[in-house]
Amino acid sequence: MTRRPPGGLEVPRDLSLVGYDNTYLSRIRHLWLNTVDNASYEVGRRAAQCLLDRMEQPGRPGGVQLVNPTLEIRGSTAAPHADPPDRP
């Protein structure tokens, strides 16, 4: 992390962080954020295909498209301490 969280905590030693979307920022080496990849490219591709299908067959019934997200493990989470340190 580029900035230390308040109170002297360190990531991931004292604080675990997880992001969402898997943007390019989460892959920057000094950030190296664990993140959920929601497969936005695939979601967009399927949405475009649904629109093209609907234009070709306007009476076609709608449907449900499911895309499985994945968890990208990098360096911003850790297992909890066995004995958490005392906090003021």
mmCIF file of N, CA and C in Angstrom:
data_model
loop_
_atom_site.group_PDB
_atom_site.id
_atom_site.type_symbol
_atom_site.label_atom_id
_atom_site.label_comp_id
_atom_site.label_asym_id
_atom_site.label_seq_id
_atom_site.Cartn_x
_atom_site.Cartn_y
_atom_site.Cartn_z
ATOM 1 N N MET A 1 0.852 -1.163 0.000
ATOM 2 C CA MET A 1 0.000 0.000 0.000
ATOM 3 C C MET A 1 0.901 1.230 0.000
ATOM 4 N N THR A 2 0.456 2.265 -0.639
ATOM 5 C CA THR A 2 1.282 3.458 -0.725
ATOM 6 C C THR A 2 1.249 4.284 0.546
ATOM 7 N N ARG A 3 0.173 4.204 1.295
ATOM 8 C CA ARG A 3 0.075 4.950 2.547
ATOM 9 C C ARG A 3 -0.251 3.983 3.671
ATOM 10 N N ARG A 4 0.367 4.216 4.793
ATOM 11 C CA ARG A 4 0.083 3.378 5.962
ATOM 12 C C ARG A 4 -1.248 3.804 6.568
ATOM 13 N N PRO A 5 -2.120 2.833 6.859
ATOM 14 C CA PRO A 5 -3.394 3.188 7.490
ATOM 15 C C PRO A 5 -3.168 3.850 8.844
ATOM 16 N N PRO A 6 -4.142 4.621 9.323
ATOM 17 C CA PRO A 6 -4.003 5.287 10.618
ATOM 18 C C PRO A 6 -3.760 4.283 11.742
ATOM 19 N N GLY A 7 -3.066 4.726 12.767
ATOM 20 C CA GLY A 7 -2.831 3.877 13.929
ATOM 21 C C GLY A 7 -1.658 2.934 13.773
ATOM 22 N N GLY A 8 -0.861 3.092 12.727
ATOM 23 C CA GLY A 8 0.312 2.254 12.541
ATOM 24 C C GLY A 8 0.019 0.846 12.047
ATOM 25 N N LEU A 9 -1.179 0.591 11.579
ATOM 26 C CA LEU A 9 -1.518 -0.732 11.053
ATOM 27 C C LEU A 9 -0.812 -0.964 9.728
ATOM 28 N N GLU A 10 -0.514 -2.216 9.437
ATOM 29 C CA GLU A 10 0.116 -2.561 8.164
ATOM 30 C C GLU A 10 -0.723 -3.601 7.433
ATOM 31 N N VAL A 11 -0.784 -3.436 6.106
ATOM 32 C CA VAL A 11 -1.490 -4.373 5.236
ATOM 33 C C VAL A 11 -0.454 -5.347 4.695
ATOM 34 N N PRO A 12 -0.645 -6.635 4.749
ATOM 35 C CA PRO A 12 -1.776 -7.373 5.292
ATOM 36 C C PRO A 12 -1.556 -7.857 6.728
ATOM 37 N N ARG A 13 -0.438 -7.465 7.345
ATOM 38 C CA ARG A 13 -0.141 -7.987 8.688
ATOM 39 C C ARG A 13 -1.277 -7.727 9.683
ATOM 40 N N ASP A 14 -1.793 -6.490 9.718
ATOM 41 C CA ASP A 14 -2.816 -6.109 10.698
ATOM 42 C C ASP A 14 -4.195 -5.915 10.093
ATOM 43 N N LEU A 15 -4.250 -5.702 8.815
ATOM 44 C CA LEU A 15 -5.501 -5.339 8.152
ATOM 45 C C LEU A 15 -5.515 -5.958 6.763
ATOM 46 N N SER A 16 -6.547 -6.734 6.448
ATOM 47 C CA SER A 16 -6.687 -7.322 5.115
ATOM 48 C C SER A 16 -7.627 -6.469 4.282
ATOM 49 N N LEU A 17 -7.293 -6.296 3.003
ATOM 50 C CA LEU A 17 -8.117 -5.507 2.084
ATOM 51 C C LEU A 17 -8.450 -6.334 0.854
ATOM 52 N N VAL A 18 -9.690 -6.187 0.362
ATOM 53 C CA VAL A 18 -10.122 -6.838 -0.874
ATOM 54 C C VAL A 18 -10.894 -5.814 -1.683
ATOM 55 N N GLY A 19 -10.604 -5.728 -2.969
ATOM 56 C CA GLY A 19 -11.315 -4.817 -3.857
ATOM 57 C C GLY A 19 -12.315 -5.562 -4.725
ATOM 58 N N TYR A 20 -12.976 -4.814 -5.606
ATOM 59 C CA TYR A 20 -13.955 -5.390 -6.514
ATOM 60 C C TYR A 20 -13.758 -4.786 -7.893
ATOM 61 N N ASP A 21 -13.801 -5.564 -8.922
ATOM 62 C CA ASP A 21 -13.716 -5.198 -10.340
ATOM 63 C C ASP A 21 -12.407 -5.594 -11.003
ATOM 64 N N ASN A 22 -11.346 -5.852 -10.250
ATOM 65 C CA ASN A 22 -10.066 -6.246 -10.820
ATOM 66 C C ASN A 22 -9.572 -5.251 -11.862
ATOM 67 N N THR A 23 -9.639 -3.972 -11.547
ATOM 68 C CA THR A 23 -9.141 -2.946 -12.460
ATOM 69 C C THR A 23 -7.617 -2.991 -12.508
ATOM 70 N N TYR A 24 -7.035 -2.281 -13.450
ATOM 71 C CA TYR A 24 -5.581 -2.271 -13.583
ATOM 72 C C TYR A 24 -4.912 -1.756 -12.311
ATOM 73 N N LEU A 25 -5.601 -0.901 -11.555
ATOM 74 C CA LEU A 25 -5.008 -0.369 -10.327
ATOM 75 C C LEU A 25 -4.722 -1.465 -9.310
ATOM 76 N N SER A 26 -5.549 -2.500 -9.284
ATOM 77 C CA SER A 26 -5.342 -3.576 -8.309
ATOM 78 C C SER A 26 -4.104 -4.404 -8.627
ATOM 79 N N ARG A 27 -3.590 -4.276 -9.852
ATOM 80 C CA ARG A 27 -2.414 -5.050 -10.258
ATOM 81 C C ARG A 27 -1.113 -4.268 -10.142
ATOM 82 N N ILE A 28 -1.188 -3.011 -9.726
ATOM 83 C CA ILE A 28 0.030 -2.225 -9.548
ATOM 84 C C ILE A 28 0.836 -2.844 -8.411
ATOM 85 N N ARG A 29 2.105 -3.030 -8.624
ATOM 86 C CA ARG A 29 2.949 -3.792 -7.709
ATOM 87 C C ARG A 29 2.901 -3.266 -6.272
ATOM 88 N N HIS A 30 2.952 -1.957 -6.063
ATOM 89 C CA HIS A 30 2.964 -1.453 -4.686
ATOM 90 C C HIS A 30 1.586 -1.557 -4.029
ATOM 91 N N LEU A 31 0.545 -1.771 -4.810
ATOM 92 C CA LEU A 31 -0.800 -1.947 -4.260
ATOM 93 C C LEU A 31 -1.111 -3.437 -4.109
ATOM 94 N N TRP A 32 -0.949 -4.199 -5.171
ATOM 95 C CA TRP A 32 -1.095 -5.656 -5.227
ATOM 96 C C TRP A 32 -2.298 -6.143 -4.425
ATOM 97 N N LEU A 33 -3.458 -5.598 -4.787
ATOM 98 C CA LEU A 33 -4.705 -5.782 -4.050
ATOM 99 C C LEU A 33 -5.433 -7.060 -4.449
ATOM 100 N N ASN A 34 -5.809 -7.868 -3.463
ATOM 101 C CA ASN A 34 -6.715 -8.989 -3.742
ATOM 102 C C ASN A 34 -8.030 -8.382 -4.213
ATOM 103 N N THR A 35 -8.657 -9.000 -5.202
ATOM 104 C CA THR A 35 -9.861 -8.399 -5.762
ATOM 105 C C THR A 35 -10.781 -9.455 -6.359
ATOM 106 N N VAL A 36 -12.048 -9.125 -6.439
ATOM 107 C CA VAL A 36 -13.026 -9.972 -7.110
ATOM 108 C C VAL A 36 -13.095 -9.513 -8.567
ATOM 109 N N ASP A 37 -12.854 -10.425 -9.483
ATOM 110 C CA ASP A 37 -12.968 -10.129 -10.911
ATOM 111 C C ASP A 37 -14.374 -10.521 -11.346
ATOM 112 N N ASN A 38 -15.174 -9.526 -11.696
ATOM 113 C CA ASN A 38 -16.571 -9.792 -12.060
ATOM 114 C C ASN A 38 -16.749 -10.114 -13.540
ATOM 115 N N ALA A 39 -15.670 -10.400 -14.248
ATOM 116 C CA ALA A 39 -15.713 -10.797 -15.660
ATOM 117 C C ALA A 39 -16.441 -9.763 -16.514
ATOM 118 N N SER A 40 -16.079 -8.489 -16.332
ATOM 119 C CA SER A 40 -16.797 -7.415 -17.021
ATOM 120 C C SER A 40 -16.730 -7.534 -18.546
ATOM 121 N N TYR A 41 -15.619 -8.014 -19.095
ATOM 122 C CA TYR A 41 -15.535 -8.187 -20.547
ATOM 123 C C TYR A 41 -16.585 -9.193 -21.015
ATOM 124 N N GLU A 42 -16.673 -10.321 -20.310
ATOM 125 C CA GLU A 42 -17.640 -11.358 -20.681
ATOM 126 C C GLU A 42 -19.073 -10.860 -20.492
ATOM 127 N N VAL A 43 -19.325 -10.114 -19.434
ATOM 128 C CA VAL A 43 -20.659 -9.541 -19.206
ATOM 129 C C VAL A 43 -21.026 -8.621 -20.370
ATOM 130 N N GLY A 44 -20.105 -7.769 -20.788
ATOM 131 C CA GLY A 44 -20.355 -6.872 -21.912
ATOM 132 C C GLY A 44 -20.573 -7.616 -23.217
ATOM 133 N N ARG A 45 -19.763 -8.646 -23.450
ATOM 134 C CA ARG A 45 -19.905 -9.443 -24.673
ATOM 135 C C ARG A 45 -21.278 -10.099 -24.731
ATOM 136 N N ARG A 46 -21.698 -10.674 -23.613
ATOM 137 C CA ARG A 46 -23.008 -11.333 -23.585
ATOM 138 C C ARG A 46 -24.145 -10.325 -23.724
ATOM 139 N N ALA A 47 -24.007 -9.170 -23.104
ATOM 140 C CA ALA A 47 -25.047 -8.140 -23.220
ATOM 141 C C ALA A 47 -25.183 -7.681 -24.666
ATOM 142 N N ALA A 48 -24.050 -7.480 -25.342
ATOM 143 C CA ALA A 48 -24.091 -7.073 -26.744
ATOM 144 C C ALA A 48 -24.750 -8.152 -27.600
ATOM 145 N N GLN A 49 -24.433 -9.409 -27.333
ATOM 146 C CA GLN A 49 -25.045 -10.500 -28.090
ATOM 147 C C GLN A 49 -26.549 -10.542 -27.862
ATOM 148 N N CYS A 50 -26.982 -10.319 -26.618
ATOM 149 C CA CYS A 50 -28.427 -10.284 -26.322
ATOM 150 C C CYS A 50 -29.114 -9.167 -27.100
ATOM 151 N N LEU A 51 -28.470 -8.004 -27.173
ATOM 152 C CA LEU A 51 -29.046 -6.888 -27.937
ATOM 153 C C LEU A 51 -29.138 -7.224 -29.420
ATOM 154 N N LEU A 52 -28.079 -7.812 -29.967
ATOM 155 C CA LEU A 52 -28.106 -8.197 -31.381
ATOM 156 C C LEU A 52 -29.189 -9.241 -31.643
ATOM 157 N N ASP A 53 -29.329 -10.201 -30.738
ATOM 158 C CA ASP A 53 -30.376 -11.221 -30.881
ATOM 159 C C ASP A 53 -31.759 -10.585 -30.832
ATOM 160 N N ARG A 54 -31.945 -9.634 -29.940
ATOM 161 C CA ARG A 54 -33.249 -8.964 -29.801
ATOM 162 C C ARG A 54 -33.558 -8.127 -31.049
ATOM 163 N N MET A 55 -32.542 -7.494 -31.634
ATOM 164 C CA MET A 55 -32.754 -6.714 -32.860
ATOM 165 C C MET A 55 -33.141 -7.636 -34.015
ATOM 166 N N GLU A 56 -32.552 -8.824 -34.046
ATOM 167 C CA GLU A 56 -32.844 -9.785 -35.104
ATOM 168 C C GLU A 56 -34.226 -10.404 -34.925
ATOM 169 N N GLN A 57 -34.619 -10.636 -33.693
ATOM 170 C CA GLN A 57 -35.921 -11.237 -33.371
ATOM 171 C C GLN A 57 -36.564 -10.424 -32.239
ATOM 172 N N PRO A 58 -37.260 -9.316 -32.583
ATOM 173 C CA PRO A 58 -37.809 -8.430 -31.550
ATOM 174 C C PRO A 58 -38.764 -9.118 -30.572
ATOM 175 N N GLY A 59 -39.466 -10.150 -30.972
ATOM 176 C CA GLY A 59 -40.399 -10.824 -30.080
ATOM 177 C C GLY A 59 -39.761 -11.883 -29.196
ATOM 178 N N ARG A 60 -38.483 -12.067 -29.358
ATOM 179 C CA ARG A 60 -37.768 -13.100 -28.601
ATOM 180 C C ARG A 60 -37.867 -12.803 -27.098
ATOM 181 N N PRO A 61 -38.177 -13.809 -26.279
ATOM 182 C CA PRO A 61 -38.255 -13.567 -24.830
ATOM 183 C C PRO A 61 -36.875 -13.293 -24.233
ATOM 184 N N GLY A 62 -36.876 -12.540 -23.155
ATOM 185 C CA GLY A 62 -35.627 -12.253 -22.456
ATOM 186 C C GLY A 62 -35.113 -13.490 -21.741
ATOM 187 N N GLY A 63 -33.959 -13.403 -21.217
ATOM 188 C CA GLY A 63 -33.367 -14.530 -20.510
ATOM 189 C C GLY A 63 -32.443 -14.049 -19.408
ATOM 190 N N VAL A 64 -31.848 -14.975 -18.745
ATOM 191 C CA VAL A 64 -30.916 -14.677 -17.660
ATOM 192 C C VAL A 64 -29.541 -15.202 -18.056
ATOM 193 N N GLN A 65 -28.555 -14.368 -17.910
ATOM 194 C CA GLN A 65 -27.174 -14.754 -18.171
ATOM 195 C C GLN A 65 -26.409 -14.675 -16.858
ATOM 196 N N LEU A 66 -25.740 -15.732 -16.477
ATOM 197 C CA LEU A 66 -24.940 -15.741 -15.256
ATOM 198 C C LEU A 66 -23.468 -15.883 -15.606
ATOM 199 N N VAL A 67 -22.658 -15.070 -14.984
ATOM 200 C CA VAL A 67 -21.211 -15.141 -15.158
ATOM 201 C C VAL A 67 -20.605 -15.296 -13.769
ATOM 202 N N ASN A 68 -19.749 -16.277 -13.602
ATOM 203 C CA ASN A 68 -19.131 -16.520 -12.299
ATOM 204 C C ASN A 68 -17.964 -15.574 -12.056
ATOM 205 N N PRO A 69 -17.981 -14.853 -10.954
ATOM 206 C CA PRO A 69 -16.827 -14.031 -10.595
ATOM 207 C C PRO A 69 -15.702 -14.922 -10.067
ATOM 208 N N THR A 70 -14.494 -14.411 -10.076
ATOM 209 C CA THR A 70 -13.357 -15.136 -9.510
ATOM 210 C C THR A 70 -12.640 -14.234 -8.514
ATOM 211 N N LEU A 71 -11.985 -14.843 -7.564
ATOM 212 C CA LEU A 71 -11.204 -14.105 -6.581
ATOM 213 C C LEU A 71 -9.747 -14.142 -7.000
ATOM 214 N N GLU A 72 -9.179 -12.965 -7.240
ATOM 215 C CA GLU A 72 -7.770 -12.847 -7.613
ATOM 216 C C GLU A 72 -6.960 -12.624 -6.341
ATOM 217 N N ILE A 73 -6.188 -13.627 -5.962
ATOM 218 C CA ILE A 73 -5.380 -13.547 -4.748
ATOM 219 C C ILE A 73 -4.041 -12.902 -5.097
ATOM 220 N N ARG A 74 -3.730 -11.828 -4.401
ATOM 221 C CA ARG A 74 -2.449 -11.144 -4.625
ATOM 222 C C ARG A 74 -1.730 -11.013 -3.284
ATOM 223 N N GLY A 75 -1.686 -9.822 -2.724
ATOM 224 C CA GLY A 75 -0.901 -9.686 -1.496
ATOM 225 C C GLY A 75 -1.510 -8.824 -0.417
ATOM 226 N N SER A 76 -2.815 -8.585 -0.455
ATOM 227 C CA SER A 76 -3.398 -7.649 0.513
ATOM 228 C C SER A 76 -4.241 -8.321 1.592
ATOM 229 N N THR A 77 -4.160 -9.646 1.702
ATOM 230 C CA THR A 77 -4.853 -10.342 2.787
ATOM 231 C C THR A 77 -3.907 -11.350 3.425
ATOM 232 N N ALA A 78 -4.181 -11.656 4.679
ATOM 233 C CA ALA A 78 -3.399 -12.655 5.404
ATOM 234 C C ALA A 78 -4.305 -13.314 6.427
ATOM 235 N N ALA A 79 -3.883 -14.465 6.906
ATOM 236 C CA ALA A 79 -4.639 -15.149 7.957
ATOM 237 C C ALA A 79 -4.595 -14.306 9.227
ATOM 238 N N PRO A 80 -5.642 -14.373 10.032
ATOM 239 C CA PRO A 80 -5.624 -13.609 11.280
ATOM 240 C C PRO A 80 -4.560 -14.148 12.234
ATOM 241 N N HIS A 81 -4.095 -13.269 13.102
ATOM 242 C CA HIS A 81 -3.130 -13.674 14.128
ATOM 243 C C HIS A 81 -3.780 -14.676 15.071
ATOM 244 N N ALA A 82 -3.010 -15.635 15.540
ATOM 245 C CA ALA A 82 -3.532 -16.589 16.517
ATOM 246 C C ALA A 82 -3.905 -15.868 17.809
ATOM 247 N N ASP A 83 -3.064 -14.950 18.234
ATOM 248 C CA ASP A 83 -3.332 -14.125 19.409
ATOM 249 C C ASP A 83 -3.272 -12.672 18.980
ATOM 250 N N PRO A 84 -4.425 -12.046 18.712
ATOM 251 C CA PRO A 84 -4.402 -10.655 18.267
ATOM 252 C C PRO A 84 -3.716 -9.766 19.295
ATOM 253 N N PRO A 85 -2.930 -8.800 18.831
ATOM 254 C CA PRO A 85 -2.273 -7.887 19.770
ATOM 255 C C PRO A 85 -3.311 -7.028 20.488
ATOM 256 N N ASP A 86 -2.971 -6.626 21.706
ATOM 257 C CA ASP A 86 -3.861 -5.736 22.457
ATOM 258 C C ASP A 86 -3.945 -4.394 21.753
ATOM 259 N N ARG A 87 -5.130 -3.858 21.684
ATOM 260 C CA ARG A 87 -5.360 -2.541 21.075
ATOM 261 C C ARG A 87 -5.829 -1.589 22.163
ATOM 262 N N PRO A 88 -5.362 -0.361 22.111
ATOM 263 C CA PRO A 88 -5.838 0.622 23.101
ATOM 264 C C PRO A 88 -7.303 0.935 22.941
#
